[in-house]
Amino acid sequence: MSGGSLGIRSGSYGSLEKQQQNGVLPIQAPSATARTKPFKLFKEKESLVHWVCKFAGRQNIGMLILFLISAAVFVRVLYVGKGEDQEDDDGPKVSDSLPLNNSVTPLLNEVQSVGIENRVSLPINVEGTEVRVMPPPPPSHFLGYTLPSGHPCNSFSLPPPPADKKRSGPRPCPVCYIPTEEAIALMPKVPSFSPVVKSLTYIYEENLNKETEFGGSDFGGYPTLRQRDDSYDIRESMDVHCGFVKGSKPGHGTGFDIDDNDLLAMEQCHGVVVASAIFGAFDVIQQPKNISEYSKQTVCFFMFADEETEADLKANGGLDETKKIGVWRIVVVHNLPYTDGRRNGKIPKLLTHRLFPNARFSLWIDGKLELVFDPYQILERFLWRKNATFAISKHYKRFDVFAEAEANKAAGKYDNASIDFQIDFYKKEGLTPYSESKLPITSDVPEGCVIIREHIPISNLFTCLWFNEVDRFTSRDQISFSTVRDKIAAKTNWTVYMFLDCERRNFVVQQYHKEVLARLAQNAPPVINPPPPPVFVR
């Protein structure tokens, strides 16, 4: 290795090897003939002094010498100053783009998660020679972070439920959020790791084969049971059914069709998406509260609606050519693929990654819910701080699929025969009632009105396969949730983060459907229970 490659400063003429290449010979020991040169040089210097004295005069010699000394000192100062400036220019420069965290100590491995702009080259000395050693490259995946020791959120615990016998149903509970500015600064610069599966190709079929065992649709593509089994054989690269099986791309001749200008706006969402839907003019649009100005500028808020809802909004909700109501952009969907409105609603809920192909994170909330916290705070609390890629709340009461199926039958949510058929099918595949043997999994039943997720291949696969179960069996997605989750976990060790339902009720407030509001308006206004006061840590 040459000196140049180590950063060693060579002489002004370069290295010895370079001198030989350029024809410059090394200096030899002085010979006898060379000994006369110093005497000759001395004579030349002596004659120069006599010449100066002859023309300058003795009285000016002192002034001349003083002038020469001053000039030499001046040149020396300039040379040293220039060298110091060059060393300063070569020194390490720390970026000023580190996320601010004024209220608490910086997170322990925050530099590791914020990206390459915070890394510098550090000079070290090896045997007196300055060598620059570059640090290792930044991580290619988000590795999570840990709140510093003593941070209030580390010791935060839920208070006991209030002793109110009149209110035995679900209620909100406090959640420890960090301020919005800090949550924004902690947004991962790189995606999370996707175990096993690295790429997904979604199946398109112009000529659908309807010769399947049972279930399926034109929108879902009628996958056979063999194709279903193959989709749970998790591999690095996979071809899967994931809705929109006809047409050139989602929203174009696929069913659930969307206008081009809306599709373009959806493709331009590259960060965070908050999505919701109202079909059949069933709900009143709820405007989010406590949203930061930064979120209003950077987060995409999209509300999907059918033509019936569009007509109602134009008549009563103020929808005009801007296509916006508050922060929501209203996207009107044509050619809905299902007659069941609940099943149509599962398309934007579970296939968000297909409608927003460039988004990194999404927050789905049902149309009847009012968002009361900033999306970045929710993502930080339930995804980034937990190093999770998919989060959903547990059902407040039921944790067993068999109990959930019976509750759906009792409430008339779907025809009983279809629910029984789905449960029997899952039992033959090995579904058992929930027990402690499934720990650390604490529930098989989600409260599916809110989904928080990162759009990476493994979470995209999960929602594709979950939608396929909804397409094949019933629209009651709570029944199929645990089957899909456990089949993927068995092959990848990936699972879903399930948090308490009372925590979900902290950042969304459930409102009444329009028909309920109309009925209550005849008697008394409904009583909406407000969420608990927010917990901000500074």
Coordinates of C-alpha atoms in Angstrom, one line a residue:
M1 CA 0.0 0.0 0.0
S2 CA 1.5 3.4 -1.0
G3 CA 1.7 6.3 1.3
G4 CA -0.9 8.1 -0.8
S5 CA -3.5 5.5 -0.2
L6 CA -2.9 5.9 3.6
G7 CA -3.3 9.6 3.5
I8 CA 0.5 10.1 4.3
R9 CA 1.8 13.5 3.4
S10 CA 4.7 13.1 1.0
G11 CA 7.4 15.6 0.1
S12 CA 6.9 18.2 -2.6
Y13 CA 8.4 16.0 -5.2
G14 CA 6.4 12.9 -4.3
S15 CA 7.6 9.5 -3.3
L16 CA 10.9 7.8 -4.2
E17 CA 9.2 5.5 -6.6
K18 CA 7.6 8.4 -8.4
Q19 CA 10.9 10.2 -8.7
Q20 CA 12.5 7.2 -10.3
Q21 CA 9.6 7.0 -12.8
N22 CA 10.0 10.7 -13.6
G23 CA 13.8 10.4 -14.2
V24 CA 14.8 12.2 -10.9
L25 CA 17.8 10.4 -9.4
P26 CA 18.3 10.0 -5.7
I27 CA 20.9 12.2 -4.0
Q28 CA 24.3 10.5 -3.7
A29 CA 27.0 11.0 -1.2
P30 CA 29.2 14.1 -2.0
S31 CA 32.3 13.4 -4.1
A32 CA 35.7 15.1 -4.0
T33 CA 34.8 17.4 -6.9
A34 CA 31.6 18.5 -5.1
R35 CA 33.6 19.7 -2.1
T36 CA 34.6 22.9 -3.9
K37 CA 31.0 24.1 -4.3
P38 CA 30.5 25.4 -0.7
F39 CA 33.6 27.6 -1.0
K40 CA 32.4 29.0 -4.3
L41 CA 29.0 29.7 -2.9
F42 CA 30.6 31.5 0.1
K43 CA 32.5 33.7 -2.3
E44 CA 29.3 34.6 -4.2
K45 CA 27.6 35.5 -0.9
E46 CA 30.5 37.6 0.2
S47 CA 30.6 39.6 -3.1
L48 CA 26.8 40.1 -2.7
V49 CA 27.3 41.7 0.7
H50 CA 30.0 44.0 -0.6
W51 CA 27.8 45.1 -3.5
V52 CA 24.9 45.9 -1.1
C53 CA 27.2 47.9 1.2
K54 CA 28.6 49.8 -1.8
F55 CA 25.3 51.1 -3.1
A56 CA 23.2 51.3 0.1
G57 CA 25.8 52.9 2.5
R58 CA 26.6 51.9 6.0
Q59 CA 23.9 54.1 7.6
N60 CA 21.1 52.2 5.8
I61 CA 22.4 48.7 6.4
G62 CA 20.5 48.4 9.7
M63 CA 17.3 49.6 8.2
L64 CA 17.6 47.2 5.3
I65 CA 18.3 44.2 7.6
L66 CA 15.3 45.2 9.8
F67 CA 13.1 45.3 6.7
L68 CA 14.3 41.9 5.5
I69 CA 13.6 40.3 8.9
S70 CA 10.1 41.9 9.0
A71 CA 9.3 40.6 5.6
A72 CA 10.4 37.1 6.5
V73 CA 8.3 37.1 9.6
F74 CA 5.3 38.3 7.6
V75 CA 5.7 35.5 5.0
R76 CA 6.0 33.0 7.8
V77 CA 2.8 34.1 9.5
L78 CA 0.9 33.9 6.2
Y79 CA 2.2 30.4 5.5
V80 CA 1.2 29.1 9.0
G81 CA -2.2 30.7 8.8
K82 CA -2.9 29.1 5.5
G83 CA -1.9 25.7 6.8
E84 CA -4.2 26.0 9.8
D85 CA -7.1 27.0 7.5
Q86 CA -6.5 23.9 5.3
E87 CA -6.5 21.7 8.4
D88 CA -9.8 23.3 9.5
D89 CA -11.3 22.7 6.1
D90 CA -10.3 19.0 6.3
G91 CA -11.6 18.5 9.8
P92 CA -14.9 16.7 10.6
K93 CA -18.1 18.5 10.1
V94 CA -21.2 17.4 12.0
S95 CA -24.5 17.9 10.2
D96 CA -26.9 20.3 11.8
S97 CA -29.9 18.2 10.7
L98 CA -30.1 16.1 13.8
P99 CA -33.6 15.9 15.1
L100 CA -34.2 18.2 18.0
N101 CA -35.2 16.6 21.3
N102 CA -35.2 19.6 23.7
S103 CA -37.4 18.2 26.4
V104 CA -35.7 14.9 27.0
T105 CA -32.2 13.3 26.7
P106 CA -31.5 12.1 23.1
L107 CA -32.6 8.6 22.5
L108 CA -30.0 5.9 23.1
N109 CA -29.5 4.8 19.5
E110 CA -31.2 7.8 17.8
V111 CA -28.2 8.4 15.6
Q112 CA -28.4 4.9 14.4
S113 CA -32.0 5.3 13.3
V114 CA -31.9 8.8 11.9
G115 CA -29.7 8.1 8.9
I116 CA -26.5 8.9 7.2
E117 CA -26.4 12.6 7.5
N118 CA -25.2 12.4 11.1
R119 CA -22.2 10.3 10.4
V120 CA -18.7 11.8 10.2
S121 CA -15.2 10.7 9.5
L122 CA -12.9 10.8 12.5
P123 CA -9.2 11.5 12.2
I124 CA -6.8 9.3 14.3
N125 CA -3.0 9.1 14.5
V126 CA -1.1 6.0 13.7
E127 CA 2.6 6.4 14.5
G128 CA 2.5 10.1 14.0
T129 CA 0.7 9.9 10.7
E130 CA -2.9 11.2 10.3
V131 CA -5.2 8.6 8.9
R132 CA -8.9 9.1 8.3
V133 CA -11.1 6.1 9.3
M134 CA -14.6 6.0 8.0
P135 CA -17.3 4.6 10.3
P136 CA -19.5 1.7 9.2
P137 CA -22.2 2.4 6.7
P138 CA -25.7 3.4 8.1
P139 CA -28.1 0.6 8.7
S140 CA -30.2 -0.4 5.7
H141 CA -33.2 -1.1 8.0
F142 CA -34.8 0.7 10.9
L143 CA -33.5 -0.9 14.1
G144 CA -35.9 0.8 16.6
Y145 CA -34.9 3.0 19.5
T146 CA -35.1 3.1 23.2
L147 CA -36.3 5.9 25.3
P148 CA -33.6 7.1 27.7
S149 CA -33.4 5.8 31.2
G150 CA -35.7 7.7 33.5
H151 CA -38.0 8.8 30.7
P152 CA -41.5 9.1 32.1
C153 CA -43.0 6.9 29.4
N154 CA -40.8 4.0 30.5
S155 CA -42.5 3.9 33.9
F156 CA -45.9 4.9 32.7
S157 CA -48.6 2.4 33.7
L158 CA -52.4 2.4 33.2
P159 CA -54.3 3.6 36.2
P160 CA -57.0 1.3 37.6
P161 CA -60.4 1.6 35.9
P162 CA -62.7 4.1 37.7
A163 CA -65.2 2.4 40.0
D164 CA -68.3 3.3 38.2
K165 CA -70.8 0.5 38.2
K166 CA -73.1 2.4 35.8
R167 CA -70.4 2.3 33.1
S168 CA -69.3 -1.3 32.7
G169 CA -68.7 -1.1 28.9
P170 CA -65.5 0.0 27.0
R171 CA -63.9 3.3 27.8
P172 CA -60.7 5.2 26.9
C173 CA -57.6 5.1 29.0
P174 CA -54.5 7.4 29.1
V175 CA -51.6 6.9 26.7
C176 CA -48.1 8.3 27.1
Y177 CA -47.3 10.3 23.9
I178 CA -44.3 12.4 23.2
P179 CA -44.8 15.9 21.8
T180 CA -45.6 16.1 18.1
E181 CA -42.3 17.8 17.1
E182 CA -40.3 15.0 18.7
A183 CA -42.4 12.3 17.1
I184 CA -41.9 13.9 13.7
A185 CA -38.1 14.0 14.2
L186 CA -38.1 10.2 15.1
M187 CA -39.8 9.1 11.9
P188 CA -37.5 6.3 10.5
K189 CA -35.3 7.3 7.6
V190 CA -35.2 3.7 6.3
P191 CA -37.8 1.0 6.2
S192 CA -38.1 -1.8 8.7
F193 CA -36.8 -5.3 8.1
S194 CA -39.2 -7.6 6.2
P195 CA -38.5 -11.3 7.3
V196 CA -38.3 -13.8 4.5
V197 CA -40.5 -12.1 1.9
K198 CA -38.7 -9.3 0.0
S199 CA -40.9 -8.7 -3.1
L200 CA -44.5 -9.2 -4.0
T201 CA -46.0 -9.5 -7.4
Y202 CA -49.8 -9.0 -7.6
I203 CA -51.7 -11.3 -9.9
Y204 CA -53.7 -9.7 -12.8
E205 CA -56.0 -11.8 -14.9
E206 CA -58.0 -10.5 -17.8
N207 CA -59.8 -13.8 -18.4
L208 CA -60.9 -15.1 -15.0
N209 CA -61.2 -18.8 -14.3
K210 CA -64.2 -19.3 -12.1
E211 CA -63.7 -23.0 -11.7
T212 CA -62.8 -22.8 -8.1
E213 CA -63.8 -24.9 -5.1
F214 CA -65.9 -22.1 -3.6
G215 CA -65.9 -18.4 -2.9
G216 CA -64.0 -15.7 -4.6
S217 CA -65.2 -12.9 -6.9
D218 CA -64.3 -11.0 -10.1
F219 CA -62.5 -8.5 -8.0
G220 CA -60.6 -11.0 -5.9
G221 CA -59.8 -13.4 -8.8
Y222 CA -61.3 -16.7 -7.6
P223 CA -58.1 -18.2 -6.2
T224 CA -58.3 -22.0 -5.8
L225 CA -57.6 -23.7 -2.4
R226 CA -54.3 -24.9 -3.8
Q227 CA -53.4 -21.3 -4.6
R228 CA -54.5 -20.3 -1.1
D229 CA -52.2 -23.0 0.4
D230 CA -49.3 -21.8 -1.8
S231 CA -49.8 -18.2 -0.7
Y232 CA -49.0 -19.3 2.9
D233 CA -45.7 -20.9 1.8
I234 CA -43.8 -17.8 2.5
R235 CA -40.8 -17.2 0.1
E236 CA -38.5 -14.4 -0.7
S237 CA -40.4 -13.6 -4.0
M238 CA -44.1 -14.3 -4.3
D239 CA -47.0 -13.9 -6.7
V240 CA -50.2 -13.4 -4.8
H241 CA -53.9 -12.5 -5.4
C242 CA -54.5 -9.2 -3.8
G243 CA -57.7 -7.7 -5.3
F244 CA -57.8 -5.6 -8.4
V245 CA -57.1 -8.7 -10.6
K246 CA -58.4 -7.1 -13.8
G247 CA -57.2 -4.0 -15.5
S248 CA -53.8 -2.3 -15.9
K249 CA -53.6 -1.0 -12.3
P250 CA -55.8 -0.6 -9.2
G251 CA -58.7 1.7 -9.9
H252 CA -58.6 1.3 -13.7
G253 CA -61.2 -1.2 -15.0
T254 CA -60.8 -3.4 -11.9
G255 CA -63.9 -2.6 -10.0
F256 CA -63.6 0.0 -7.3
D257 CA -62.7 2.4 -10.1
I258 CA -61.3 5.9 -9.4
D259 CA -60.9 9.0 -11.6
D260 CA -57.4 9.6 -13.0
N261 CA -56.8 12.9 -11.2
D262 CA -57.6 11.2 -7.9
L263 CA -55.3 8.3 -8.7
L264 CA -52.5 10.7 -9.5
A265 CA -52.9 12.4 -6.2
M266 CA -52.9 9.1 -4.4
E267 CA -49.6 8.1 -6.2
Q268 CA -48.0 11.3 -5.0
C269 CA -48.4 10.4 -1.3
H270 CA -44.9 9.3 -0.3
G271 CA -45.0 9.6 3.5
V272 CA -48.0 9.1 5.8
V273 CA -51.6 8.4 4.7
V274 CA -54.7 8.6 6.9
A275 CA -57.6 6.8 5.1
S276 CA -61.2 6.3 5.7
A277 CA -64.4 5.5 3.8
I278 CA -68.2 6.2 3.9
F279 CA -70.5 4.2 1.7
G280 CA -74.3 4.5 1.4
A281 CA -74.3 7.9 3.1
F282 CA -74.1 5.9 6.3
D283 CA -72.0 8.3 8.4
V284 CA -71.2 11.9 8.9
I285 CA -67.7 13.0 8.0
Q286 CA -65.7 13.7 11.2
Q287 CA -62.9 16.3 11.0
P288 CA -59.7 15.4 12.8
K289 CA -58.7 17.5 15.8
N290 CA -55.3 18.5 17.4
I291 CA -53.5 18.1 14.0
S292 CA -50.3 20.0 13.7
E293 CA -49.6 22.3 10.9
Y294 CA -46.8 20.1 9.7
S295 CA -49.2 17.1 9.5
K296 CA -51.7 19.2 7.6
Q297 CA -49.0 19.9 5.0
T298 CA -47.4 16.5 4.8
V299 CA -50.0 13.8 5.7
C300 CA -52.5 12.7 3.0
F301 CA -56.0 12.6 4.3
F302 CA -58.3 10.6 1.9
M303 CA -61.9 9.7 2.4
F304 CA -63.4 7.2 -0.1
A305 CA -67.1 7.5 -0.9
D306 CA -69.6 6.0 -3.3
E307 CA -71.9 7.9 -5.6
E308 CA -74.7 7.9 -3.1
T309 CA -72.5 9.5 -0.5
E310 CA -71.2 12.0 -3.0
A311 CA -74.7 13.1 -3.7
D312 CA -75.5 13.5 0.0
L313 CA -72.3 15.5 0.5
K314 CA -73.0 17.8 -2.3
A315 CA -76.5 18.4 -0.9
N316 CA -75.6 18.7 2.8
G317 CA -71.9 18.6 3.3
G318 CA -70.6 21.3 1.0
L319 CA -68.7 19.2 -1.4
D320 CA -67.6 21.2 -4.5
E321 CA -65.1 21.1 -7.3
T322 CA -62.2 21.3 -4.9
K323 CA -63.1 17.8 -3.7
K324 CA -62.1 18.7 -0.2
I325 CA -64.1 18.9 3.1
G326 CA -61.8 20.1 5.8
V327 CA -58.6 18.2 5.7
W328 CA -60.2 15.3 3.8
R329 CA -59.9 14.8 0.1
I330 CA -63.0 13.0 -1.1
V331 CA -62.4 10.3 -3.6
V332 CA -65.5 9.0 -5.3
V333 CA -65.4 5.3 -6.2
H334 CA -67.4 3.9 -9.2
N335 CA -68.3 0.4 -10.1
L336 CA -68.2 -1.1 -6.6
P337 CA -67.4 -4.8 -6.9
Y338 CA -69.7 -6.1 -4.0
T339 CA -73.4 -5.7 -3.2
D340 CA -72.3 -5.9 0.5
G341 CA -71.3 -2.5 1.7
R342 CA -69.2 -3.9 4.5
R343 CA -67.2 -5.9 2.1
N344 CA -66.6 -2.9 -0.2
G345 CA -65.3 -1.1 2.9
K346 CA -62.6 -3.8 3.3
I347 CA -60.9 -2.7 0.1
P348 CA -59.5 0.6 1.2
K349 CA -59.1 -0.8 4.8
L350 CA -56.9 -3.8 3.9
L351 CA -55.5 -2.9 0.5
T352 CA -54.3 0.6 1.4
H353 CA -50.8 -0.3 0.1
R354 CA -52.3 -1.0 -3.4
L355 CA -54.2 2.3 -3.5
F356 CA -51.2 4.3 -2.2
P357 CA -48.3 2.5 -3.8
N358 CA -45.7 5.0 -2.7
A359 CA -46.8 5.6 0.9
R360 CA -44.6 4.4 3.8
F361 CA -47.1 4.4 6.6
S362 CA -50.9 4.4 6.9
L363 CA -53.5 4.9 9.5
W364 CA -56.9 3.5 8.7
I365 CA -59.9 4.7 10.7
D366 CA -63.6 3.7 10.2
G367 CA -65.9 6.5 8.9
K368 CA -67.7 6.8 12.2
L369 CA -64.5 7.7 14.1
E370 CA -63.1 11.1 14.9
L371 CA -59.3 11.3 15.1
V372 CA -58.2 13.5 18.1
F373 CA -54.4 13.1 18.1
D374 CA -51.7 13.9 15.5
P375 CA -50.9 11.0 13.2
Y376 CA -47.2 11.2 13.9
Q377 CA -47.8 10.8 17.7
I378 CA -49.9 7.7 17.0
L379 CA -47.3 6.2 14.7
E380 CA -44.5 6.9 17.2
R381 CA -46.4 5.4 20.1
F382 CA -47.7 2.2 18.5
L383 CA -45.2 1.5 15.7
W384 CA -41.8 3.1 16.0
R385 CA -41.4 2.9 19.8
K386 CA -42.5 -0.7 19.7
N387 CA -40.3 -1.5 16.6
A388 CA -43.5 -2.9 15.0
T389 CA -44.8 -2.9 11.5
F390 CA -48.5 -3.6 12.0
A391 CA -50.6 -2.6 15.0
I392 CA -54.2 -3.2 15.8
S393 CA -56.2 -3.1 19.1
K394 CA -57.6 -6.1 20.8
H395 CA -61.3 -6.5 21.2
Y396 CA -62.3 -4.9 24.5
K397 CA -64.2 -8.0 25.6
R398 CA -63.7 -11.1 23.4
F399 CA -60.4 -12.8 22.7
D400 CA -61.6 -16.1 21.3
V401 CA -62.6 -16.6 17.6
F402 CA -65.4 -19.1 18.5
A403 CA -66.9 -16.5 20.9
E404 CA -66.6 -13.8 18.3
A405 CA -68.4 -16.0 15.7
E406 CA -71.3 -16.6 18.1
A407 CA -71.6 -12.9 18.9
N408 CA -71.8 -12.1 15.2
K409 CA -74.5 -14.6 14.7
A410 CA -76.5 -13.3 17.7
A411 CA -76.2 -9.7 16.4
G412 CA -77.2 -10.7 12.8
K413 CA -74.0 -9.3 11.4
Y414 CA -74.0 -12.0 8.7
D415 CA -76.0 -15.1 7.8
N416 CA -75.4 -17.8 10.4
A417 CA -74.8 -20.6 7.8
S418 CA -71.9 -18.7 6.2
I419 CA -70.3 -18.0 9.6
D420 CA -70.6 -21.7 10.7
F421 CA -69.1 -22.8 7.4
Q422 CA -66.1 -20.5 7.9
I423 CA -65.5 -21.7 11.5
D424 CA -65.8 -25.3 10.5
F425 CA -63.3 -24.8 7.7
Y426 CA -60.8 -23.2 10.1
K427 CA -61.3 -26.0 12.7
K428 CA -60.4 -28.6 10.1
E429 CA -57.2 -26.6 9.5
G430 CA -56.4 -26.7 13.2
L431 CA -58.1 -23.7 14.7
T432 CA -58.6 -24.2 18.5
P433 CA -60.2 -22.0 21.1
Y434 CA -57.8 -19.4 22.7
S435 CA -55.8 -20.7 25.7
E436 CA -52.8 -19.7 27.6
S437 CA -50.7 -22.0 25.4
K438 CA -50.8 -19.2 22.8
L439 CA -48.9 -16.7 25.1
P440 CA -47.3 -14.2 24.5
I441 CA -50.2 -13.7 22.1
T442 CA -53.0 -12.4 24.3
S443 CA -56.0 -12.3 21.8
D444 CA -57.2 -13.9 18.6
V445 CA -59.9 -11.2 18.1
P446 CA -59.1 -7.6 17.0
E447 CA -61.2 -4.5 17.1
G448 CA -60.6 -3.8 13.5
C449 CA -61.9 -0.2 13.2
V450 CA -58.3 1.2 13.4
I451 CA -55.2 -0.2 11.6
I452 CA -51.7 1.3 12.0
R453 CA -49.1 -0.2 9.6
E454 CA -45.9 0.3 7.7
H455 CA -46.0 -0.6 4.0
I456 CA -43.3 -3.3 3.7
P457 CA -43.5 -6.6 2.0
I458 CA -44.4 -8.7 5.0
S459 CA -47.2 -6.5 6.2
N460 CA -48.5 -6.1 2.7
L461 CA -48.6 -9.8 2.3
F462 CA -50.5 -10.1 5.6
T463 CA -53.3 -7.7 4.5
C464 CA -53.5 -9.3 1.0
L465 CA -54.1 -12.8 2.5
W466 CA -56.4 -11.3 5.1
F467 CA -58.4 -9.7 2.3
N468 CA -58.5 -13.0 0.4
E469 CA -60.2 -14.6 3.4
V470 CA -62.8 -11.8 3.5
D471 CA -63.3 -12.3 -0.3
R472 CA -63.7 -16.1 0.0
F473 CA -65.7 -16.4 3.2
T474 CA -67.6 -13.7 5.2
S475 CA -67.0 -10.0 5.5
R476 CA -66.5 -10.3 9.2
D477 CA -62.7 -9.8 9.2
Q478 CA -62.4 -10.5 13.0
I479 CA -63.1 -14.2 12.3
S480 CA -60.3 -14.6 9.8
F481 CA -57.7 -12.4 11.4
S482 CA -55.9 -14.9 13.7
T483 CA -55.8 -17.7 11.0
V484 CA -53.9 -15.5 8.6
R485 CA -51.7 -14.1 11.4
D486 CA -50.7 -17.5 12.8
K487 CA -50.0 -19.1 9.4
I488 CA -47.6 -16.3 8.5
A489 CA -46.0 -16.3 12.0
A490 CA -45.3 -20.0 11.7
K491 CA -43.1 -19.4 8.6
T492 CA -41.5 -16.0 9.4
N493 CA -41.7 -15.4 13.2
W494 CA -43.4 -12.1 12.3
T495 CA -46.5 -11.1 14.2
V496 CA -48.9 -8.3 14.8
Y497 CA -48.6 -5.9 17.8
M498 CA -52.0 -5.9 19.5
F499 CA -52.6 -3.1 22.0
L500 CA -55.4 -2.4 24.4
D501 CA -58.8 -1.3 23.1
C502 CA -58.9 1.4 25.7
E503 CA -55.7 2.9 24.2
R504 CA -57.3 2.9 20.8
R505 CA -60.3 4.8 22.2
N506 CA -57.8 7.4 23.5
F507 CA -57.0 8.7 20.0
V508 CA -60.2 8.1 18.2
V509 CA -63.7 8.9 19.4
Q510 CA -66.6 6.8 18.2
Q511 CA -69.6 8.8 16.9
Y512 CA -73.1 7.6 16.0
H513 CA -74.2 6.5 12.5
K514 CA -76.5 8.9 10.7
E515 CA -79.6 6.8 11.2
V516 CA -79.0 6.7 15.0
L517 CA -78.4 10.5 15.1
A518 CA -81.7 11.0 13.3
R519 CA -83.5 8.8 15.7
L520 CA -81.9 10.4 18.7
A521 CA -82.7 13.9 17.4
Q522 CA -86.4 13.2 17.9
N523 CA -85.8 12.6 21.6
A524 CA -82.6 14.0 23.0
P525 CA -79.1 14.8 21.8
P526 CA -76.6 11.9 22.1
V527 CA -74.1 12.0 24.9
I528 CA -70.6 11.7 23.5
N529 CA -68.0 10.7 26.1
P530 CA -64.8 12.7 25.5
P531 CA -61.4 11.0 25.6
P532 CA -59.3 11.4 28.7
P533 CA -56.9 14.3 28.8
P534 CA -53.7 13.7 26.8
V535 CA -50.5 12.8 28.4
F536 CA -47.6 14.7 27.0
V537 CA -44.1 14.1 28.2
R538 CA -41.6 17.0 28.1

